[in-house]
Each structure stands twice: as structure tokens, then as C-alpha cells.
Short mmCIF file of C-alpha atoms and ligand atoms in Angstrom, two decimals:
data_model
loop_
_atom_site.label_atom_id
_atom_site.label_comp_id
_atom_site.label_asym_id
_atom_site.label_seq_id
_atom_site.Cartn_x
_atom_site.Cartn_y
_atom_site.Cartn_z
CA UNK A 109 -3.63 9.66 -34.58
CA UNK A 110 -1.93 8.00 -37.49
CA UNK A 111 -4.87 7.89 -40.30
CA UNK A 112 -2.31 9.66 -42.61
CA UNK A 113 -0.83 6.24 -43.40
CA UNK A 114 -4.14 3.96 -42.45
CA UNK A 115 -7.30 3.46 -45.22
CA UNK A 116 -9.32 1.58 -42.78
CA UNK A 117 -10.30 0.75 -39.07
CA UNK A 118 -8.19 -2.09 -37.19
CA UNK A 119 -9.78 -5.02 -36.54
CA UNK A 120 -12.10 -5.36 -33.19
CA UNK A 121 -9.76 -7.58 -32.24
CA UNK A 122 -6.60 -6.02 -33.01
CA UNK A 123 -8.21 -2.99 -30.78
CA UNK A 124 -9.50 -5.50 -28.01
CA UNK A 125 -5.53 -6.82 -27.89
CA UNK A 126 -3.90 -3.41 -28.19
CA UNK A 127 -6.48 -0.64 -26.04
CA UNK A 128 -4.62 -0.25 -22.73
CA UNK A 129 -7.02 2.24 -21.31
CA UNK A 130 -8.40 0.22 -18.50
CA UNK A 131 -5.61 -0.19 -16.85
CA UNK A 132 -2.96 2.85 -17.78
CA UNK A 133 -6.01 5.33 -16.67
CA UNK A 134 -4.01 5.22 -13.51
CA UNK A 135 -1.29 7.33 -15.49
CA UNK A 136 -3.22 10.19 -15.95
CA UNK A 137 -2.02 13.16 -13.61
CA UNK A 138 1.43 11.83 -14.22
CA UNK A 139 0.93 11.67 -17.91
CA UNK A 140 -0.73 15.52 -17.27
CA UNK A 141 2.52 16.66 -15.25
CA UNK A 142 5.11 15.63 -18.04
CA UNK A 143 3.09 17.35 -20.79
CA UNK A 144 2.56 20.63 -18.80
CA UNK A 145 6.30 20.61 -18.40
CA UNK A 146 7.07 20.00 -21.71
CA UNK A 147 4.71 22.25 -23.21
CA UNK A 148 6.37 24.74 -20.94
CA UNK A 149 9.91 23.65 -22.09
CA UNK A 150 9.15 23.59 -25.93
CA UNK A 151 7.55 27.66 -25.23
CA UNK A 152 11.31 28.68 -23.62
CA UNK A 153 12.65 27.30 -26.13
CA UNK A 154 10.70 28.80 -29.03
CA UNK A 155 10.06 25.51 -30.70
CA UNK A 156 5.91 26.39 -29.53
CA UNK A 157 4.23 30.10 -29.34
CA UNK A 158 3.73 31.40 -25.64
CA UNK A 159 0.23 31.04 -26.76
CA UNK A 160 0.13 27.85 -27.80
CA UNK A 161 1.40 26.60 -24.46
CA UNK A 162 -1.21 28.89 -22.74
CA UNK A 163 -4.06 27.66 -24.51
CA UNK A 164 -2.26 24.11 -23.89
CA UNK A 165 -1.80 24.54 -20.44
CA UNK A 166 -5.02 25.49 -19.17
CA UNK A 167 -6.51 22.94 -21.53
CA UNK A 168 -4.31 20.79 -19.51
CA UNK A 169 -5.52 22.08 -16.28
CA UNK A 170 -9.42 21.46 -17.45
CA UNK A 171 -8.46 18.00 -17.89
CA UNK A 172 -7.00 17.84 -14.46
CA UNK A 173 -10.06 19.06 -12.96
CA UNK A 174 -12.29 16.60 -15.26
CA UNK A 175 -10.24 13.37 -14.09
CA UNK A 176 -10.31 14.77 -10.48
CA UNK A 177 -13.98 15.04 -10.77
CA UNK A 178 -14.61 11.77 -12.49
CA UNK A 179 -16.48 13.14 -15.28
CA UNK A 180 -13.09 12.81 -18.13
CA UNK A 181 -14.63 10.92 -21.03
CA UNK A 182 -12.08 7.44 -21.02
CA UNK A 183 -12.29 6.31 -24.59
CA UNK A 184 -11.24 2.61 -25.54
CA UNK A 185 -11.13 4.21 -29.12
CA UNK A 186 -8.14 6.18 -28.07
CA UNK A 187 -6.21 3.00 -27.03
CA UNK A 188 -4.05 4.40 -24.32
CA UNK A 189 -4.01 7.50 -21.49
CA UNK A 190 -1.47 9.50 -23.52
CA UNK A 191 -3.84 9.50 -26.82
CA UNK A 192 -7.19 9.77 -24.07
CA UNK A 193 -5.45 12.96 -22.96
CA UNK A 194 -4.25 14.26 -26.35
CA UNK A 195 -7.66 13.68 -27.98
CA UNK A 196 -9.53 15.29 -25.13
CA UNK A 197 -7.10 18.20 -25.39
CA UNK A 198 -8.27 18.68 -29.30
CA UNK A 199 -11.69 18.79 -28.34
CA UNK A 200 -11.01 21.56 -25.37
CA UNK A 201 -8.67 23.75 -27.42
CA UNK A 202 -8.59 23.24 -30.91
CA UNK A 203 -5.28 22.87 -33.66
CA UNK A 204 -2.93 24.04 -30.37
CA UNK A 205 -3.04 20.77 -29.17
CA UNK A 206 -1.78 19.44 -32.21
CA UNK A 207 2.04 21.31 -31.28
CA UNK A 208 2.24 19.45 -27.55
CA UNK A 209 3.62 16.42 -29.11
CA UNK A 210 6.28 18.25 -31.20
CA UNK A 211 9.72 16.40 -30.16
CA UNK A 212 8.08 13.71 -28.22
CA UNK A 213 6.93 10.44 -28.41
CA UNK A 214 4.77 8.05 -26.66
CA UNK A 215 7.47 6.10 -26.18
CA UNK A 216 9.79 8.92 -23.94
CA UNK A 217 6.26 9.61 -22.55
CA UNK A 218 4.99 6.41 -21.21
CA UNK A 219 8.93 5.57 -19.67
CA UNK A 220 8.82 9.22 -17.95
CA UNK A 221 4.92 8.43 -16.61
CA UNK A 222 5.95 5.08 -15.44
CA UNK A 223 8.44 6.40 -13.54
CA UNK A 224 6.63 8.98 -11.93
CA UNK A 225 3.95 6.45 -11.08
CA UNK A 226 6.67 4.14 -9.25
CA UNK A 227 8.75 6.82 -7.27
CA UNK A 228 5.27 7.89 -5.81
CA UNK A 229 4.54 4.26 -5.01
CA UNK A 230 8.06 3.62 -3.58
CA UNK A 231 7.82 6.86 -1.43
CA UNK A 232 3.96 5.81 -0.50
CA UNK A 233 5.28 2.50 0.43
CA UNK A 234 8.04 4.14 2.53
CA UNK A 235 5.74 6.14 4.72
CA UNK A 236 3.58 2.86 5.32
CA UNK A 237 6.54 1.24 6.61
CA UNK A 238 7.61 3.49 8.76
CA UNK A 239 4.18 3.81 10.35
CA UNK A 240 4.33 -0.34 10.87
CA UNK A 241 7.73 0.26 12.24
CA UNK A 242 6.19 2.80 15.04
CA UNK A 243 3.30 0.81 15.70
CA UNK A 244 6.11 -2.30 16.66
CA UNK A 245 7.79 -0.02 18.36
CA UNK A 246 5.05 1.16 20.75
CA UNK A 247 4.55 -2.65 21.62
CA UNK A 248 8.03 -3.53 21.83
CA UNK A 249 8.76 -0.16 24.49
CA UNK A 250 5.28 -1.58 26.64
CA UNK A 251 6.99 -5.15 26.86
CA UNK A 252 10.77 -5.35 27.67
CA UNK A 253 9.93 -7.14 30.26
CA UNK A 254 7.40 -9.76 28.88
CA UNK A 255 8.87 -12.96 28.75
CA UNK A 256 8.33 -15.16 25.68
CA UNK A 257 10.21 -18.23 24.35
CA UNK A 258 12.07 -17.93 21.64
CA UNK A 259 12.36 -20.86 18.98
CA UNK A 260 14.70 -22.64 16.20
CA UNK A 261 12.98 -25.25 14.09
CA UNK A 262 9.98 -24.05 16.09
CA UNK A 263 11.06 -25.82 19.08
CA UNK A 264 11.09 -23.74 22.23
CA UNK A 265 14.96 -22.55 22.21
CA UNK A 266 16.08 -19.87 24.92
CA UNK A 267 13.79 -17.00 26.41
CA UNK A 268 13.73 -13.99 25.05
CA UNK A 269 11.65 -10.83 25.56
CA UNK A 270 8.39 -10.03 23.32
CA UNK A 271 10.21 -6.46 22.80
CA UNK A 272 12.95 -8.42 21.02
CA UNK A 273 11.30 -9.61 18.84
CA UNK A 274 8.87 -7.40 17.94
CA UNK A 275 12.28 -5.31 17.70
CA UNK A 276 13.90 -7.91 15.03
CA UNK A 277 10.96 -6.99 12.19
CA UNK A 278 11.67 -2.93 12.75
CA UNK A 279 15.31 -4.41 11.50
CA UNK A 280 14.29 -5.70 8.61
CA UNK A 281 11.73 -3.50 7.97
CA UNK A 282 13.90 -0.61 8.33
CA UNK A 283 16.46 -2.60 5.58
CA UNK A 284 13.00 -3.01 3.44
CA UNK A 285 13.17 1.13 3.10
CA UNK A 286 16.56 1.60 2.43
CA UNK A 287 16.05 -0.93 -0.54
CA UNK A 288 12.97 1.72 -1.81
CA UNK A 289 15.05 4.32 -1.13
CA UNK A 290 17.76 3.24 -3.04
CA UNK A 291 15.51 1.96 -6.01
CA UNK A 292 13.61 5.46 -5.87
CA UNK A 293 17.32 7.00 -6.07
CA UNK A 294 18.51 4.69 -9.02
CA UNK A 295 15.12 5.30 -11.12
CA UNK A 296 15.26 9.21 -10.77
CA UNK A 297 16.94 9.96 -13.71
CA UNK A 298 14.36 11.64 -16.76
CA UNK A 299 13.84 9.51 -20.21
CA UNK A 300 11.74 12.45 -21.38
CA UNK A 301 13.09 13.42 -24.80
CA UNK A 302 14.84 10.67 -25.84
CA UNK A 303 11.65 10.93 -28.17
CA UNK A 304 11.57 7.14 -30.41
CA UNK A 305 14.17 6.37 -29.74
CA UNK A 306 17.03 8.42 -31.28
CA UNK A 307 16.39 11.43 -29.86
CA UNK A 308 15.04 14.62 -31.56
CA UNK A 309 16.46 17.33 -33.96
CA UNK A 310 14.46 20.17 -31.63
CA UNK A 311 16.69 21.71 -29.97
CA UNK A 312 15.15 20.94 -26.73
CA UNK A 313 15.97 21.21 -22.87
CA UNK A 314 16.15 18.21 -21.05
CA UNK A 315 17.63 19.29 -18.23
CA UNK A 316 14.70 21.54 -17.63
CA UNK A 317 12.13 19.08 -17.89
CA UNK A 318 14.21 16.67 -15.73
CA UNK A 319 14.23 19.26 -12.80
CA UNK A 320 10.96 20.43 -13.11
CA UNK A 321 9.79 17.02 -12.52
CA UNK A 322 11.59 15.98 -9.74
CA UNK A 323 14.37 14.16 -11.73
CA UNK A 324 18.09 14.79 -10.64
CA UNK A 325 19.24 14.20 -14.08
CA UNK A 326 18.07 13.52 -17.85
CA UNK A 327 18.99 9.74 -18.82
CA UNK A 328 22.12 9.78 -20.75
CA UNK A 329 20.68 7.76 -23.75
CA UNK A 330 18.12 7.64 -25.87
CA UNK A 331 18.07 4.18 -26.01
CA UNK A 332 18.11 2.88 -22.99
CA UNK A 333 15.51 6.04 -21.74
CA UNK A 334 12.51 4.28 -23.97
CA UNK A 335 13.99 0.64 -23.27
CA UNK A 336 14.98 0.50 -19.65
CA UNK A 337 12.02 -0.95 -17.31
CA UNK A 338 14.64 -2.25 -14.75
CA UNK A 339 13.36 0.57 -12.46
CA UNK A 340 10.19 -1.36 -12.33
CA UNK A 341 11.43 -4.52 -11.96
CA UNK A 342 14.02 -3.36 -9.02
CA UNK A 343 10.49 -2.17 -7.53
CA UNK A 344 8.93 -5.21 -7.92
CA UNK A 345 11.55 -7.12 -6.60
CA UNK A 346 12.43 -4.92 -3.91
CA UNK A 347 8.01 -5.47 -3.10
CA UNK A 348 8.65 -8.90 -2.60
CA UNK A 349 11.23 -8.97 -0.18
CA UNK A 350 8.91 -6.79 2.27
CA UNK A 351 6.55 -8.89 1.25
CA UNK A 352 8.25 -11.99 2.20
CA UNK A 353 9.28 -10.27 5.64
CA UNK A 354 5.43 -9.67 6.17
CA UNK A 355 4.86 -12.92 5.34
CA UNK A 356 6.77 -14.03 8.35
CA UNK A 357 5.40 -12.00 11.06
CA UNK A 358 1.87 -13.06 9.31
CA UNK A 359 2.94 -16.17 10.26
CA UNK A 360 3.93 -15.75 13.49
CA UNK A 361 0.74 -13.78 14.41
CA UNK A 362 -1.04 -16.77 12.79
CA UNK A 363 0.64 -18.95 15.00
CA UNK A 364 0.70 -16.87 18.43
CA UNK A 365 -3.37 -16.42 17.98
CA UNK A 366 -3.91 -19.89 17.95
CA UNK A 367 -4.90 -21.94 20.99
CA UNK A 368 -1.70 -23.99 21.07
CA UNK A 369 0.23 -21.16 21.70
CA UNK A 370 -2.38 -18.54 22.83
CA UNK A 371 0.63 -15.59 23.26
CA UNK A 372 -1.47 -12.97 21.93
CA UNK A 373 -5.28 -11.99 21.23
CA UNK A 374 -6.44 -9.96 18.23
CA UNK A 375 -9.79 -8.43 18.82
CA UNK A 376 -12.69 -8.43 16.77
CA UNK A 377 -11.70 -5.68 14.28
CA UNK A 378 -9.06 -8.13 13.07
CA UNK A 379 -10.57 -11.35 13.64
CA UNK A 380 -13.30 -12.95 11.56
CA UNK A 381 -15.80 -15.70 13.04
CA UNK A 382 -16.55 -19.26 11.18
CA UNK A 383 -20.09 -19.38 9.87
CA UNK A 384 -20.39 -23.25 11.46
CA UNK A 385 -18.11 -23.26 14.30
CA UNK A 386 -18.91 -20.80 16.91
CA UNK A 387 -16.17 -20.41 18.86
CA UNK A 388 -13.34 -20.01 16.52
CA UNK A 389 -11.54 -16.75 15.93
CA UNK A 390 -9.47 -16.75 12.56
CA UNK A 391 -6.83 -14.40 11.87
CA UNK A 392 -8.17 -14.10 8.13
CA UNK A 393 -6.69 -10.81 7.63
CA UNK A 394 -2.83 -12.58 8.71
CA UNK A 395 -3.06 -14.96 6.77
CA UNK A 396 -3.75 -12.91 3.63
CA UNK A 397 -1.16 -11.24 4.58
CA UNK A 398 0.51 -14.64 4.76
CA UNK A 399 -0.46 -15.04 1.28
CA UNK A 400 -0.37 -11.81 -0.23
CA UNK A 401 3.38 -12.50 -1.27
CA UNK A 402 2.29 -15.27 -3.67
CA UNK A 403 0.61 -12.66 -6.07
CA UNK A 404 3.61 -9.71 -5.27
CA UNK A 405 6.71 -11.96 -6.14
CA UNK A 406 4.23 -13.38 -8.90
CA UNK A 407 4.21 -10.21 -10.45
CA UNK A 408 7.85 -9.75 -10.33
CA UNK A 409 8.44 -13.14 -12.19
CA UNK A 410 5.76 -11.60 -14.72
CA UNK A 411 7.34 -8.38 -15.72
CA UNK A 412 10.80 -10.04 -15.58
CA UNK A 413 8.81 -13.09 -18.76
CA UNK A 414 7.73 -9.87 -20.26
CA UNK A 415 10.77 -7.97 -20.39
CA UNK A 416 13.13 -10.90 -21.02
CA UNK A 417 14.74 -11.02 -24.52
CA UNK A 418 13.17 -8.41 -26.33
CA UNK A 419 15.31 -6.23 -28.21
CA UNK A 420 15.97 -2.76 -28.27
CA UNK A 421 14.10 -0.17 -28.34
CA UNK A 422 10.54 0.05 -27.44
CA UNK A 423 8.26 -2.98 -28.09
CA UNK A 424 4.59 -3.32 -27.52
CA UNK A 425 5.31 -5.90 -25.09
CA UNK A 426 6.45 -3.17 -22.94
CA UNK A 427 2.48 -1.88 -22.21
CA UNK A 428 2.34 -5.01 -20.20
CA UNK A 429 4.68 -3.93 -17.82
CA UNK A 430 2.14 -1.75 -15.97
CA UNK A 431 -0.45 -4.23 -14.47
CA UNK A 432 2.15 -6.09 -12.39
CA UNK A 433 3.72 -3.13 -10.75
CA UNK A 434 0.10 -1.63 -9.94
CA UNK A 435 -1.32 -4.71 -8.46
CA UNK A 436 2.15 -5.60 -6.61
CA UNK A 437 1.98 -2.05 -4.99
CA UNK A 438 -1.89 -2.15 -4.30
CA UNK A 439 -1.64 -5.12 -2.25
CA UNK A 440 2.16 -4.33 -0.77
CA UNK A 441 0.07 -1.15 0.69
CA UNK A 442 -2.89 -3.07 1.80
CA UNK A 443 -0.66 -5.53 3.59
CA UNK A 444 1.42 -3.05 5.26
CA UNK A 445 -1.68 -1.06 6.50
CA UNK A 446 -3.17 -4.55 7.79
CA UNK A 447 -0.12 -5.28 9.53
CA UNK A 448 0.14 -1.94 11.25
CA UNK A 449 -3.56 -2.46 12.65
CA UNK A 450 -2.92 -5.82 13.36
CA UNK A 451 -0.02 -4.86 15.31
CA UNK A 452 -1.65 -2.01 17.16
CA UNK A 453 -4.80 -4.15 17.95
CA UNK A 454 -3.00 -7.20 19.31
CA UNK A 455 -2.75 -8.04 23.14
CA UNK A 456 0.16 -10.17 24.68
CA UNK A 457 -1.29 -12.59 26.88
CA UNK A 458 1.93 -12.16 28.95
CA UNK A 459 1.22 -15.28 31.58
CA UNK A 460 0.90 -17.67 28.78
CA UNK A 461 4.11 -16.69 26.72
CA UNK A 462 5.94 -16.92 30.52
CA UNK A 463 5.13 -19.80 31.08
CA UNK A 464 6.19 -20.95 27.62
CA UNK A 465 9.45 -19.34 27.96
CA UNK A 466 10.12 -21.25 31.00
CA UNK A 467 9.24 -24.56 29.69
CA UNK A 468 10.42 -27.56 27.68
CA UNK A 469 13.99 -26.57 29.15
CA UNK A 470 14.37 -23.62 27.94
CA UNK A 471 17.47 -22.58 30.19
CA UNK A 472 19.58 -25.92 29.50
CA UNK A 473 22.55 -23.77 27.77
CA UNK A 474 22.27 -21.21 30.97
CA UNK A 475 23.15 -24.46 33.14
CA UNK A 476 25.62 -25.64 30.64
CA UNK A 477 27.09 -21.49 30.41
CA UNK A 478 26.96 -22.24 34.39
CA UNK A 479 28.85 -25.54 34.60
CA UNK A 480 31.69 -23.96 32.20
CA UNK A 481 31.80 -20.36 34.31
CA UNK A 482 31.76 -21.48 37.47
CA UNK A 483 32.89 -25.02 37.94
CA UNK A 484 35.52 -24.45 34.84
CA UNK A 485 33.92 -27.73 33.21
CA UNK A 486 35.14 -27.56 29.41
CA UNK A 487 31.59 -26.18 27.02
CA UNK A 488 31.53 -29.75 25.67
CA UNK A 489 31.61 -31.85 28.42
CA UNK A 490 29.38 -29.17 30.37
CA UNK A 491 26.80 -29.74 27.54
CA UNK A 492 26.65 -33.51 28.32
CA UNK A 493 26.36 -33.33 32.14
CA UNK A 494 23.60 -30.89 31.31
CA UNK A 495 22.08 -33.63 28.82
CA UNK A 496 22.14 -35.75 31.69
CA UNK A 497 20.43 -33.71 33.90
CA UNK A 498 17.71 -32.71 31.33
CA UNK A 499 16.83 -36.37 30.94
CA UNK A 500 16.14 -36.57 34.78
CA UNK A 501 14.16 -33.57 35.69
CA UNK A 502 12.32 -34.97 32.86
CA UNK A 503 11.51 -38.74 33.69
CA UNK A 504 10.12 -36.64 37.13
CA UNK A 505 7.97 -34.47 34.88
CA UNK A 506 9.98 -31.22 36.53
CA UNK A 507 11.19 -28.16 34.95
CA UNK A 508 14.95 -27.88 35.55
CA UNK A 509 14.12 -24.91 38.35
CA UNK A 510 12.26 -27.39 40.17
CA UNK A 511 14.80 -30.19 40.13
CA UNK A 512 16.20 -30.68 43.59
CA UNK A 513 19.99 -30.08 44.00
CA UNK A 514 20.83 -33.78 45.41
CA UNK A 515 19.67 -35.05 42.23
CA UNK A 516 21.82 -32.61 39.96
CA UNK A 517 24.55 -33.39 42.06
CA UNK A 518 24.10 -37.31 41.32
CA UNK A 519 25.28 -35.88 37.95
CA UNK A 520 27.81 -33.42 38.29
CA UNK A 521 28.70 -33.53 42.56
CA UNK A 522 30.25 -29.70 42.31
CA UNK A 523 27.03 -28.16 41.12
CA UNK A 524 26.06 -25.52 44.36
CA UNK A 525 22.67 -24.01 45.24
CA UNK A 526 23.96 -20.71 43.33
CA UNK A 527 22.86 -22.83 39.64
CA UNK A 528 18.99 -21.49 40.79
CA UNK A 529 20.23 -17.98 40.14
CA UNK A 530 20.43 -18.57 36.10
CA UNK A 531 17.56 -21.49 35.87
CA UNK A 532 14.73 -18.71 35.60
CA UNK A 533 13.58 -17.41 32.00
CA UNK A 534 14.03 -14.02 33.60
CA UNK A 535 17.44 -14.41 34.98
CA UNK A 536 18.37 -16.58 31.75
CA UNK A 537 17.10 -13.42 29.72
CA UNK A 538 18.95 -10.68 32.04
CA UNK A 539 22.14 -12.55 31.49
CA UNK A 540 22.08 -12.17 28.02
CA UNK A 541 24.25 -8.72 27.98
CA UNK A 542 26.15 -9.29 24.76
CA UNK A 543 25.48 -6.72 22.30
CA UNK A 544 22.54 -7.43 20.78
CA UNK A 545 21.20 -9.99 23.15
CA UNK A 546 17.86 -9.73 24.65
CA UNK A 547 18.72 -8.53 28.48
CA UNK A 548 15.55 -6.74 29.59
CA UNK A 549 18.25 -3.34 29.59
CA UNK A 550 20.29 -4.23 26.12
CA UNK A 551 16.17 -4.03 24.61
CA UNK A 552 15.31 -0.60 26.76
CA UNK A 553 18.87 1.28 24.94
CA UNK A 554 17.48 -0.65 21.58
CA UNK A 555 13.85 0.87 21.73
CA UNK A 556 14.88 4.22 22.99
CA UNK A 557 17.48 4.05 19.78
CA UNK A 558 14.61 3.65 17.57
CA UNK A 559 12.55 5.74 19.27
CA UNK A 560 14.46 8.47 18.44
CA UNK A 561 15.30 7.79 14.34
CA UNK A 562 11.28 7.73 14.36
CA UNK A 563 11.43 10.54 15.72
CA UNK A 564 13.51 12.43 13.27
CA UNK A 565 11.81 11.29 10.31
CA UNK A 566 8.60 12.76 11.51
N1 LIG B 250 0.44 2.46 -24.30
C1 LIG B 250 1.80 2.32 -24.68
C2 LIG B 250 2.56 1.63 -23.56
O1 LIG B 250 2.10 1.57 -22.50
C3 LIG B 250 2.42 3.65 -24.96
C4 LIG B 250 3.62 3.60 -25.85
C5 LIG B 250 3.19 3.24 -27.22
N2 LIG B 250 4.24 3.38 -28.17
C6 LIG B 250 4.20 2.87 -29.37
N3 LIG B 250 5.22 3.04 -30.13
N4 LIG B 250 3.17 2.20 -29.79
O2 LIG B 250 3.63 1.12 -23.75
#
């Protein structure tokens, strides 16, 4: 492409370090859609024949069909997708390929590829969430009513219901799309025809290319068009947060599968068996999950050592940025997909997470909220009486429901029959009415309020 200025061949080595084929082959009907639409743009514009751009297009189109079909001729010779593309185009059409790069550069191209590439994966990534959200949804609206403790520092804290907190990850997961959507929004301005770097003496239409491909504006300098990769980054770094949010309900499934808890089963589509120990069940595809964050946010500390302290404009540097966003993305989506299935597939084992959520005193604070309501014993001193009492029912090896009142009373004399009515993981959970709280009817409104922003997005 530049032999005008070159005597001889580079190097095998220089081409071995430089040939980004391999990898920027997943470019192509991005790379396809920018050129048709500039084509079409330099035709209005008289800068290229109406027959050029014909022959060009349908060229184009051919090629389209070849990489569809798997039978386009990738060519390490041709270094990159955008020379793969323009060579093939010679050979299909002849010297009116020769005008598609007119006011153009690989540099403009690659940034306005790229950014194709990641609004489709940010948008792709959307959907998948929103399909984990519904599948959390379905089991959180089947079990309002299952009891389960829930934990700080791990330790069994207060009851909750399973629909809580299967509700708490379509939260977060519903703040993971807002941060694509807003990345998506922020990267959708055009870099094509910022050329270089300086922009061109054509007297091209940017704004028509920007529309055409989706963009809502052309980027207001030249510079920063072929320079800017903080779209990908913002991507990248927006992956890893899901990713670390997946990561924690990997961890949780991890953790409810196993015998010590034994809250939930997965069944043999997402459980793999151990080739010694016959009766294990492993949550293999959790815990990749699990660890699937170590490689996203690794990529995001990648691109950031690649991007950090070059100079403007373009740099060759820059044709590393590509790998990390399209292996981030590749296993975001495979973890998300996992995690939906995993979700669907699991079964609560609702007498074992009951009888969790009623043990290791799990309703201490609803005596102590008793004590202070009732009896009009100040939170503090209500906390130690309930201390107290804690200590006893345990040197009997009692839960506090089972505690007889005589021996409470040795405590705190005042304390009436009436306490039974909040010692109960179900009536400690019922009480819980505050917004947000996990009363059996608070989750109900919550899931129907989900239910029906699912709904709307189709
Ligand atoms: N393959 C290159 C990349 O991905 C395309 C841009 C090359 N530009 C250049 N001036 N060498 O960055």
C-alpha cells in the first residue's frame, strides 16, 4: 500500500510484530459498514463518480457475502482488516477501489470500527443482563416467602427472605446497564474524517456519515477522533464492575451448593462430577464465573499500560487496544449467560435455609427491638439484657424461641409471654416494614415493581 516510498520487503519480523490480522478480523462488517458509507458520502459529494461508488459498493457487498460465508481470503501480507478489505476490493473491481480511501485514513477508520465494535458489545451485553435480571426475578416472585438467613462477616445476622436477595443483584445489575448505557451514549459520537489526524482538504460530509452510522454527532476534533480510546477503556472498566458483581453471586452460589450450607441444588447441567471422588458435585461453572473477573479487570489494567503516556495522535501502540476489549466482552457474555442458566436451574432447598434463618440467634435484635418497644427499656441497655439472655438459652443448647419465659424473666422480670410473637424468623422477617426491608409484602410490591420495568423493555 505504500511501495511508492519502500525499495524492499520488511523484515519477517517486523511483519510478525506489526500483522494484526488475527485478531482485528473481528472488524470486518464494521470496517465494511464505514466504507460503504463513505463511499456513498464522497459520491454526494462529487469528490468520487456515481460509478465509482457503484462498482465500490457492490464490490463491497461481495466481500460481505465472502466473510459471511467464510471463504474471504485473510492475508497476513496485508497486515490489518482495513488493508485485507481494500486489497480484496482491488482484486474484485479493479482501479475503482483505489478512490474509496480518498479523504480517509486508517487511522479515522480503525477509531470509527472500534467504536462500532464496542456499542454492539455494550448493547449485546445489555440484553444479557436484562435476561439474568428476569431469570432472578422469576425466582425471587416463587420465594417471598422462603426464609433464609441473612449474614455480615458471614455470620448468620437477621432473616431475610430468598426473594430479597435474589432481589438485591437485579439492583445492581440494573445499575451495571445504566453504566453501558451511559458509556454506549458517551462513545456515540463519529471520528470518521478526522482522516490523520488534521483533518482533510475534501470537502467532505461528516455529518452524513455520522448519521448514517448510527452516530448522533461527528467528533468535534480531529485530534482527539484518531487519539481518544477512552470509550474503550470506560467499556472495559464499566465490564469489570459487572464482573465483580457476578463474582459475588458466584460466590454465594458457590457457597449455598455446598454441604455446609446446602440452601440450594444445581442440577446436573450445571454441575460437574470429580473423576476420584464420587459423590461430589462442583459448581465448576460458578466458580469460573468466580474467576472470570481476574482476566476482565486484567484487561482493563492492560489497555489503560497501553494507552498511558503516549502522545498525540495515533501511535502503533494503539492496535493493541483491541485484544483486551474482545476477550473482556467474550467472557463478560459467557459469564452472564452462565449465570442466567445457573440461576434458572437452581433449586432452594427451602427447609434447610429455614432452619438456618432461625438459628445461631438470629432474632436477638427483634428481642432487643422488643425490650425497647414494649417495656420502654433504653436500645442500649435492651441490647445487654438481650446479651444476657443469649448466653443462657445457649449454655441450655436452646434457640431463643425455645427458651422458657421464667428463665428470661430471671433476666429482665417485665418480659411477658407476648416476646414469642417476634422470636420466629417469620415474624422477625414480617416485622421488617421499613422501606426497603424484607417483610414477606415490602418484597411482593418490590417484585411486582420489577416485574413490570421488564416488562416494558420487552
Ligand atoms: N491496524 C491499525 C490499528 O489497529 C490500523 C491503523 C494503522 N494506522 C497507521 N497509521 N499505521 O491501529
Amino acid at each position: 500500500m505504500w511501495g511508492g516510498r519502500f525499495l524492499s520487503k520488511p523484515d519477517q519480523i517486523m511483519q510478525a510484530i506489526n500483522v494484526s490480522i488475527d485478531f482485528d478480523k473481528k472488524l470486518a462488517t464494521h470496517d465494511i459498514a464505514g466504507s460503504k458509507t463513505h463511499a456513498d458520502m464522497l459520491a454526494k459529494q462529487n469528490i468520487i463518480t456515481q460509478s465509482d461508488n457503484k462498482a465500490i459498493q457492490s464490490g463491497l457487498d461481495d466481500i460481505l457475502k465472502e466473510i459471511d460465508g467464510g471463504t474471504f481470503p485473510y492475508r497476513a501480507e496485508f497486515e490489518d482488516i482495513h488493508l485485507n478489505i481494500e486489497a480484496r476490493l482491488g482484486e474484485l473491481i479493479g482501479t475503482a477501489a483505489g478512490r474509496l480511501h480518498t479523504a480517509r485514513s486508517r487511522n479515522d477508520q480503525v477509531a470509527t470500527d472500534f467504536k462500532l465494535w464496542v456499542r454492539d458489545a455494550l448493547e449485546g451485553s445489555c440484553a444479557l443482563l436484562r435476561d439474568l435480571q428476569k431469570s432472578l426475578l422469576d425466582r425471587a416472585a416463587e420465594n417471598t416467602d422462603t426464609l433464609m438467613p441473612g449474614f455480615t462477616h458471614l455470620q448468620i445476622a437477621q432473616p431475610v427472605v430468598f426473594a430479597h436477595h435474589l432481589l438485591a443483584y437485579v439492583e445492581m445489575f440494573s445499575r451495571d446497564i445504566s453504566r453501558f448505557e451511559n458509556c454506549r451514549d458517551r462513545l456515540n459520537e463519529s471520528p470518521l474524517g478526522a482522516a490523520a489526524l488534521a483533518g482533510t482538504p475534501y470537502p467532505i460530509d461528516r455529518d452524513m456519515t455520522a448519521k448514517s452510522l448510527g452516530f448522533s454527532r461527528p467528533m468535534a476534533n480531529s485530534l482527539d477522533a484518531v487519539s481518544a480510546r477512552d470509550f474503550a477503556l470506560e467499556a472495559l472498566s464499566c465490564a469489570s464492575i459487572c464482573a465483580v458483581h457476578l463474582s459475588r453471586l458466584a460466590e454465594e452460589i458457590v457457597l449455598w451448593t455446598s454441604p455446609g450450607f446446602n440452601f440450594i441444588r444445581l442440577s446436573d447441567k450445571f454441575t460437574t462430577g470429580s473423576s476420584i471422588m464420587p459423590q461430589k458435585r462442583n459448581p465448576d461453572a460458578a466458580e469460573l464465573v468466580r474467576a472470570k473477573l481476574g482476566s476482565i479487570t486484567g484487561n482493563f489494567v492492560a489497555l489503560s499500560m497501553v494507552m498511558k503516556g503516549l502522545p498525540l495522535a495515533y501511535s502503533k501502540d494503539m492496535q493493541e487496544d483491541k485484544q483486551p476489549v474482545f476477550a473482556a466482552f467474550e467472557a463478560l457474555e459467557l459469564c452472564l449467560c452462565a449465570m442466567s442458566g445457573m440461576t434458572a436451574d437452581m433449586q432452594p432447598n427451602k427447609q434447610a435455609m429455614a432452619t438456618a434463618a432461625g438459628s445461631a440467634y438470629s432474632t436477638a435484635t427483634d428481642l432487643a427491638d422488643w425490650l425497647v418497644r414494649v417495656l420502654d427499656i433504653p436500645f442500649r441497655d435492651a441490647h445487654h439484657a438481650t446479651g444476657a439472655i443469649v448466653a443462657l438459652a445457649e449454655g441450655q443448647g436452646k434457640p431463643l424461641y425455645e427458651l422458657p419465659l421464667a428463665d428470661m424473666q430471671t433476666i429482665q422480670p417485665k418480659i411477658t409471654k407476648a416476646v414469642f410473637d417476634v422470636l420466629s424468623p417469620e415474624n422477625s422477617c414480617a416485622s421488617r416494614t421499613s422501606y426497603g426491608g424484607t417483610a414477606p409484602d415490602n418484597v411482593r410490591g418490590q417484585v411486582q415493581r420489577w416485574q413490570k420495568i421488564l416488562a416494558k423493555q420487552g
